[in-house]
Amino acid sequence: RALPRTRALLLEADFIEMYGYTKVGSNTMPNIMAALTGLKMFDNDTFICAPSRDIKFDDCPFIWQNFSRHGYLTAFAEDYPTRGAFNYLTTGFVEQPTDYYMRPIMVAAKEYRGNNCTPDVDCCMHGGLTSVELVMKFVLDILALGKARGFPTFTFVWLVGPNHDDMNNLRVSSHLLEIGRAHV
């Protein structure tokens, strides 16, 4: 309902809509791990990718590794580092997980902006861009780089800011995907 133009754009680009296959757990971690590794976190106690402050995610079998082995340029970007998909109450990645990894940039930006910037109160960053706009610029730059070098591209983007506490904020941010349409 909130993103009809985005949905139309994704369907036009032959993306697959996953009816009824969108949730395996109660929050981000089990759902994102199932989507990106094909593993269900709570099947047993020895799951190698179980989230904790002691376990890093570097050894998990993420889908971007498969794409990398097949010659794809890979990228991972998030807008809010402290509520990131792999860093909220966990160690996250120790090594860079993809060819292009935006987290160090966003951590530095958050430190520079201070703690008054949250997913709900986005502060302007590089060139007056919000964090979501900066992520979208990063993605568009990666796609352009892949195209220029003749590489197919796998990019995973995780945005928290626009919708974490209020789904209606998606309407405000949805224009960002339309901005990128001409560049892809």
PDB file of C-alpha atoms in Angstrom:
ATOM      1  CA  ARG A   1       0.000   0.000   0.000  1.00  0.00           C
ATOM      2  CA  ALA A   2       2.751   2.445   0.854  1.00  0.00           C
ATOM      3  CA  LEU A   3       4.947   1.803  -2.177  1.00  0.00           C
ATOM      4  CA  PRO A   4       2.807   1.171  -5.260  1.00  0.00           C
ATOM      5  CA  ARG A   5       5.267   2.754  -7.708  1.00  0.00           C
ATOM      6  CA  THR A   6       8.175   0.857  -6.170  1.00  0.00           C
ATOM      7  CA  ARG A   7       6.258  -2.409  -6.439  1.00  0.00           C
ATOM      8  CA  ALA A   8       5.413  -1.660 -10.074  1.00  0.00           C
ATOM      9  CA  LEU A   9       9.084  -0.893 -10.785  1.00  0.00           C
ATOM     10  CA  LEU A  10      10.225  -4.140  -9.172  1.00  0.00           C
ATOM     11  CA  LEU A  11       7.644  -6.199 -11.057  1.00  0.00           C
ATOM     12  CA  GLU A  12       8.610  -4.472 -14.317  1.00  0.00           C
ATOM     13  CA  ALA A  13      12.228  -5.484 -13.643  1.00  0.00           C
ATOM     14  CA  ASP A  14      11.165  -9.149 -13.159  1.00  0.00           C
ATOM     15  CA  PHE A  15      11.708  -9.268  -9.409  1.00  0.00           C
ATOM     16  CA  ILE A  16       9.927 -12.145  -7.685  1.00  0.00           C
ATOM     17  CA  GLU A  17       7.188 -11.356  -5.188  1.00  0.00           C
ATOM     18  CA  MET A  18       7.270 -13.934  -2.411  1.00  0.00           C
ATOM     19  CA  TYR A  19       3.642 -14.456  -1.442  1.00  0.00           C
ATOM     20  CA  GLY A  20       3.359 -16.022   2.001  1.00  0.00           C
ATOM     21  CA  TYR A  21       7.098 -16.640   2.329  1.00  0.00           C
ATOM     22  CA  THR A  22       8.171 -13.500   4.067  1.00  0.00           C
ATOM     23  CA  LYS A  23       8.490 -14.410   7.740  1.00  0.00           C
ATOM     24  CA  VAL A  24      10.104 -17.290   9.625  1.00  0.00           C
ATOM     25  CA  GLY A  25      10.757 -15.586  12.965  1.00  0.00           C
ATOM     26  CA  SER A  26       9.586 -12.801  15.221  1.00  0.00           C
ATOM     27  CA  ASN A  27      12.151 -10.142  14.330  1.00  0.00           C
ATOM     28  CA  THR A  28      14.844  -9.146  11.847  1.00  0.00           C
ATOM     29  CA  MET A  29      17.578 -11.621  12.734  1.00  0.00           C
ATOM     30  CA  PRO A  30      15.876 -14.987  12.053  1.00  0.00           C
ATOM     31  CA  ASN A  31      14.161 -13.609   8.967  1.00  0.00           C
ATOM     32  CA  ILE A  32      17.223 -12.050   7.409  1.00  0.00           C
ATOM     33  CA  MET A  33      19.373 -15.094   8.144  1.00  0.00           C
ATOM     34  CA  ALA A  34      16.840 -17.389   6.461  1.00  0.00           C
ATOM     35  CA  ALA A  35      16.672 -15.117   3.415  1.00  0.00           C
ATOM     36  CA  LEU A  36      20.423 -14.648   3.029  1.00  0.00           C
ATOM     37  CA  THR A  37      21.782 -18.044   4.121  1.00  0.00           C
ATOM     38  CA  GLY A  38      18.900 -20.450   3.554  1.00  0.00           C
ATOM     39  CA  LEU A  39      19.302 -21.596   7.153  1.00  0.00           C
ATOM     40  CA  LYS A  40      16.764 -21.516   9.941  1.00  0.00           C
ATOM     41  CA  MET A  41      18.397 -20.166  13.064  1.00  0.00           C
ATOM     42  CA  PHE A  42      16.492 -22.030  15.709  1.00  0.00           C
ATOM     43  CA  ASP A  43      16.526 -25.577  14.284  1.00  0.00           C
ATOM     44  CA  ASN A  44      19.195 -26.622  16.770  1.00  0.00           C
ATOM     45  CA  ASP A  45      21.508 -25.232  19.403  1.00  0.00           C
ATOM     46  CA  THR A  46      24.623 -25.562  17.259  1.00  0.00           C
ATOM     47  CA  PHE A  47      23.624 -23.196  14.454  1.00  0.00           C
ATOM     48  CA  ILE A  48      26.960 -21.656  13.455  1.00  0.00           C
ATOM     49  CA  CYS A  49      25.411 -18.277  12.735  1.00  0.00           C
ATOM     50  CA  ALA A  50      23.429 -17.844  15.950  1.00  0.00           C
ATOM     51  CA  PRO A  51      23.411 -14.182  16.968  1.00  0.00           C
ATOM     52  CA  SER A  52      25.364 -13.238  20.070  1.00  0.00           C
ATOM     53  CA  ARG A  53      28.051 -10.823  21.120  1.00  0.00           C
ATOM     54  CA  ASP A  54      30.560 -13.709  20.892  1.00  0.00           C
ATOM     55  CA  ILE A  55      29.774 -15.054  17.425  1.00  0.00           C
ATOM     56  CA  LYS A  56      30.821 -13.207  14.305  1.00  0.00           C
ATOM     57  CA  PHE A  57      28.968 -13.663  11.027  1.00  0.00           C
ATOM     58  CA  ASP A  58      32.057 -14.015   8.819  1.00  0.00           C
ATOM     59  CA  ASP A  59      31.776 -17.809   8.530  1.00  0.00           C
ATOM     60  CA  CYS A  60      28.077 -17.905   7.640  1.00  0.00           C
ATOM     61  CA  PRO A  61      27.201 -19.058   4.111  1.00  0.00           C
ATOM     62  CA  PHE A  62      25.696 -15.832   2.764  1.00  0.00           C
ATOM     63  CA  ILE A  63      24.180 -15.705  -0.708  1.00  0.00           C
ATOM     64  CA  TRP A  64      26.534 -12.932  -1.817  1.00  0.00           C
ATOM     65  CA  GLN A  65      29.417 -15.436  -1.540  1.00  0.00           C
ATOM     66  CA  ASN A  66      27.753 -17.548  -4.235  1.00  0.00           C
ATOM     67  CA  PHE A  67      27.384 -14.519  -6.482  1.00  0.00           C
ATOM     68  CA  SER A  68      31.006 -13.511  -5.853  1.00  0.00           C
ATOM     69  CA  ARG A  69      32.226 -16.987  -6.901  1.00  0.00           C
ATOM     70  CA  HIS A  70      30.334 -16.518 -10.169  1.00  0.00           C
ATOM     71  CA  GLY A  71      32.034 -13.216 -11.006  1.00  0.00           C
ATOM     72  CA  TYR A  72      29.526 -10.763  -9.577  1.00  0.00           C
ATOM     73  CA  LEU A  73      30.512  -7.514  -7.944  1.00  0.00           C
ATOM     74  CA  THR A  74      28.945  -7.601  -4.456  1.00  0.00           C
ATOM     75  CA  ALA A  75      27.852  -4.804  -2.146  1.00  0.00           C
ATOM     76  CA  PHE A  76      26.090  -4.444   1.200  1.00  0.00           C
ATOM     77  CA  ALA A  77      24.714  -1.150   2.500  1.00  0.00           C
ATOM     78  CA  GLU A  78      22.695  -0.041   5.540  1.00  0.00           C
ATOM     79  CA  ASP A  79      21.474   3.350   6.671  1.00  0.00           C
ATOM     80  CA  TYR A  80      21.725   3.091  10.448  1.00  0.00           C
ATOM     81  CA  PRO A  81      24.746   1.258  11.882  1.00  0.00           C
ATOM     82  CA  THR A  82      23.655   0.698  15.479  1.00  0.00           C
ATOM     83  CA  ARG A  83      20.384  -0.921  14.405  1.00  0.00           C
ATOM     84  CA  GLY A  84      21.950  -2.722  11.481  1.00  0.00           C
ATOM     85  CA  ALA A  85      20.847  -6.162  10.409  1.00  0.00           C
ATOM     86  CA  PHE A  86      23.984  -7.835  11.759  1.00  0.00           C
ATOM     87  CA  ASN A  87      25.154  -5.447  14.469  1.00  0.00           C
ATOM     88  CA  TYR A  88      22.233  -4.982  16.832  1.00  0.00           C
ATOM     89  CA  LEU A  89      23.291  -6.833  20.020  1.00  0.00           C
ATOM     90  CA  THR A  90      25.750  -8.952  18.003  1.00  0.00           C
ATOM     91  CA  THR A  91      29.382  -8.815  16.907  1.00  0.00           C
ATOM     92  CA  GLY A  92      28.538  -8.453  13.237  1.00  0.00           C
ATOM     93  CA  PHE A  93      31.242  -8.938  10.616  1.00  0.00           C
ATOM     94  CA  VAL A  94      34.911  -8.735  11.560  1.00  0.00           C
ATOM     95  CA  GLU A  95      36.058  -8.959   7.938  1.00  0.00           C
ATOM     96  CA  GLN A  96      34.487  -7.031   5.067  1.00  0.00           C
ATOM     97  CA  PRO A  97      31.706  -9.364   3.823  1.00  0.00           C
ATOM     98  CA  THR A  98      31.277  -8.012   0.281  1.00  0.00           C
ATOM     99  CA  ASP A  99      33.413  -6.218  -2.318  1.00  0.00           C
ATOM    100  CA  TYR A 100      31.847  -2.929  -1.271  1.00  0.00           C
ATOM    101  CA  TYR A 101      30.673  -2.545   2.333  1.00  0.00           C
ATOM    102  CA  MET A 102      29.106   0.696   3.492  1.00  0.00           C
ATOM    103  CA  ARG A 103      29.115   0.098   7.264  1.00  0.00           C
ATOM    104  CA  PRO A 104      32.474   1.799   8.026  1.00  0.00           C
ATOM    105  CA  ILE A 105      31.264   4.939   6.246  1.00  0.00           C
ATOM    106  CA  MET A 106      27.980   4.961   8.156  1.00  0.00           C
ATOM    107  CA  VAL A 107      29.669   4.298  11.519  1.00  0.00           C
ATOM    108  CA  ALA A 108      32.017   7.232  10.920  1.00  0.00           C
ATOM    109  CA  ALA A 109      29.114   9.426   9.813  1.00  0.00           C
ATOM    110  CA  LYS A 110      27.114   8.542  12.922  1.00  0.00           C
ATOM    111  CA  GLU A 111      30.076   9.351  15.158  1.00  0.00           C
ATOM    112  CA  TYR A 112      30.542  12.657  13.362  1.00  0.00           C
ATOM    113  CA  ARG A 113      26.822  13.564  13.554  1.00  0.00           C
ATOM    114  CA  GLY A 114      26.453  12.514  17.186  1.00  0.00           C
ATOM    115  CA  ASN A 115      23.808  10.593  19.084  1.00  0.00           C
ATOM    116  CA  ASN A 116      20.995  13.036  18.325  1.00  0.00           C
ATOM    117  CA  CYS A 117      20.568  11.292  14.939  1.00  0.00           C
ATOM    118  CA  THR A 118      18.357   8.227  15.109  1.00  0.00           C
ATOM    119  CA  PRO A 119      16.336   6.313  12.519  1.00  0.00           C
ATOM    120  CA  ASP A 120      13.468   8.640  13.361  1.00  0.00           C
ATOM    121  CA  VAL A 121      15.482  11.874  13.341  1.00  0.00           C
ATOM    122  CA  ASP A 122      17.685  11.661  10.280  1.00  0.00           C
ATOM    123  CA  CYS A 123      20.478  14.185  10.066  1.00  0.00           C
ATOM    124  CA  CYS A 124      21.994  15.484   6.885  1.00  0.00           C
ATOM    125  CA  MET A 125      25.290  13.965   5.856  1.00  0.00           C
ATOM    126  CA  HIS A 126      27.600  14.285   2.860  1.00  0.00           C
ATOM    127  CA  GLY A 127      26.415  17.109   0.625  1.00  0.00           C
ATOM    128  CA  GLY A 128      23.192  17.551   2.610  1.00  0.00           C
ATOM    129  CA  LEU A 129      21.951  14.021   1.915  1.00  0.00           C
ATOM    130  CA  THR A 130      20.030  12.037   4.493  1.00  0.00           C
ATOM    131  CA  SER A 131      21.430   8.628   5.404  1.00  0.00           C
ATOM    132  CA  VAL A 132      18.878   6.894   3.161  1.00  0.00           C
ATOM    133  CA  GLU A 133      19.765   9.163   0.247  1.00  0.00           C
ATOM    134  CA  LEU A 134      23.465   8.474   0.842  1.00  0.00           C
ATOM    135  CA  VAL A 135      22.804   4.710   0.798  1.00  0.00           C
ATOM    136  CA  MET A 136      20.848   5.025  -2.433  1.00  0.00           C
ATOM    137  CA  LYS A 137      23.657   7.085  -3.984  1.00  0.00           C
ATOM    138  CA  PHE A 138      26.138   4.395  -2.893  1.00  0.00           C
ATOM    139  CA  VAL A 139      23.999   1.685  -4.509  1.00  0.00           C
ATOM    140  CA  LEU A 140      23.618   3.636  -7.740  1.00  0.00           C
ATOM    141  CA  ASP A 141      27.383   4.218  -7.831  1.00  0.00           C
ATOM    142  CA  ILE A 142      28.032   0.474  -7.333  1.00  0.00           C
ATOM    143  CA  LEU A 143      25.554  -0.423 -10.085  1.00  0.00           C
ATOM    144  CA  ALA A 144      27.177   2.087 -12.433  1.00  0.00           C
ATOM    145  CA  LEU A 145      30.638   0.733 -11.570  1.00  0.00           C
ATOM    146  CA  GLY A 146      29.552  -2.838 -12.260  1.00  0.00           C
ATOM    147  CA  LYS A 147      27.993  -1.805 -15.556  1.00  0.00           C
ATOM    148  CA  ALA A 148      31.093   0.183 -16.596  1.00  0.00           C
ATOM    149  CA  ARG A 149      33.409  -2.742 -15.792  1.00  0.00           C
ATOM    150  CA  GLY A 150      31.094  -5.320 -17.345  1.00  0.00           C
ATOM    151  CA  PHE A 151      30.336  -7.142 -14.093  1.00  0.00           C
ATOM    152  CA  PRO A 152      26.906  -8.312 -13.029  1.00  0.00           C
ATOM    153  CA  THR A 153      26.096  -6.914  -9.590  1.00  0.00           C
ATOM    154  CA  PHE A 154      24.559  -8.342  -6.421  1.00  0.00           C
ATOM    155  CA  THR A 155      23.636  -5.633  -3.931  1.00  0.00           C
ATOM    156  CA  PHE A 156      21.938  -6.112  -0.575  1.00  0.00           C
ATOM    157  CA  VAL A 157      20.462  -2.994   1.034  1.00  0.00           C
ATOM    158  CA  TRP A 158      18.942  -2.865   4.515  1.00  0.00           C
ATOM    159  CA  LEU A 159      17.109   0.341   5.403  1.00  0.00           C
ATOM    160  CA  VAL A 160      15.901   0.903   8.957  1.00  0.00           C
ATOM    161  CA  GLY A 161      15.351   4.648   9.122  1.00  0.00           C
ATOM    162  CA  PRO A 162      12.363   5.111   6.832  1.00  0.00           C
ATOM    163  CA  ASN A 163      10.073   2.568   8.423  1.00  0.00           C
ATOM    164  CA  HIS A 164      11.357   1.173  11.715  1.00  0.00           C
ATOM    165  CA  ASP A 165       8.926   2.963  13.992  1.00  0.00           C
ATOM    166  CA  ASP A 166       6.358   4.245  11.505  1.00  0.00           C
ATOM    167  CA  MET A 167       5.457   2.445   8.270  1.00  0.00           C
ATOM    168  CA  ASN A 168       3.929   5.656   6.916  1.00  0.00           C
ATOM    169  CA  ASN A 169       7.424   7.093   6.562  1.00  0.00           C
ATOM    170  CA  LEU A 170       7.904   4.759   3.593  1.00  0.00           C
ATOM    171  CA  ARG A 171       5.721   7.030   1.494  1.00  0.00           C
ATOM    172  CA  VAL A 172       8.107   9.897   2.154  1.00  0.00           C
ATOM    173  CA  SER A 173      11.176   7.847   1.215  1.00  0.00           C
ATOM    174  CA  SER A 174       9.765   5.941  -1.746  1.00  0.00           C
ATOM    175  CA  HIS A 175      10.749   8.656  -4.223  1.00  0.00           C
ATOM    176  CA  LEU A 176      14.397   7.634  -3.725  1.00  0.00           C
ATOM    177  CA  LEU A 177      13.922   4.434  -5.715  1.00  0.00           C
ATOM    178  CA  GLU A 178      12.373   6.408  -8.559  1.00  0.00           C
ATOM    179  CA  ILE A 179      15.410   8.711  -8.582  1.00  0.00           C
ATOM    180  CA  GLY A 180      17.628   5.728  -9.328  1.00  0.00           C
ATOM    181  CA  ARG A 181      15.491   4.317 -12.122  1.00  0.00           C
ATOM    182  CA  ALA A 182      17.231   6.311 -14.860  1.00  0.00           C
ATOM    183  CA  HIS A 183      20.663   5.318 -13.566  1.00  0.00           C
ATOM    184  CA  VAL A 184      20.194   1.548 -13.507  1.00  0.00           C
TER     185      VAL A 184
END
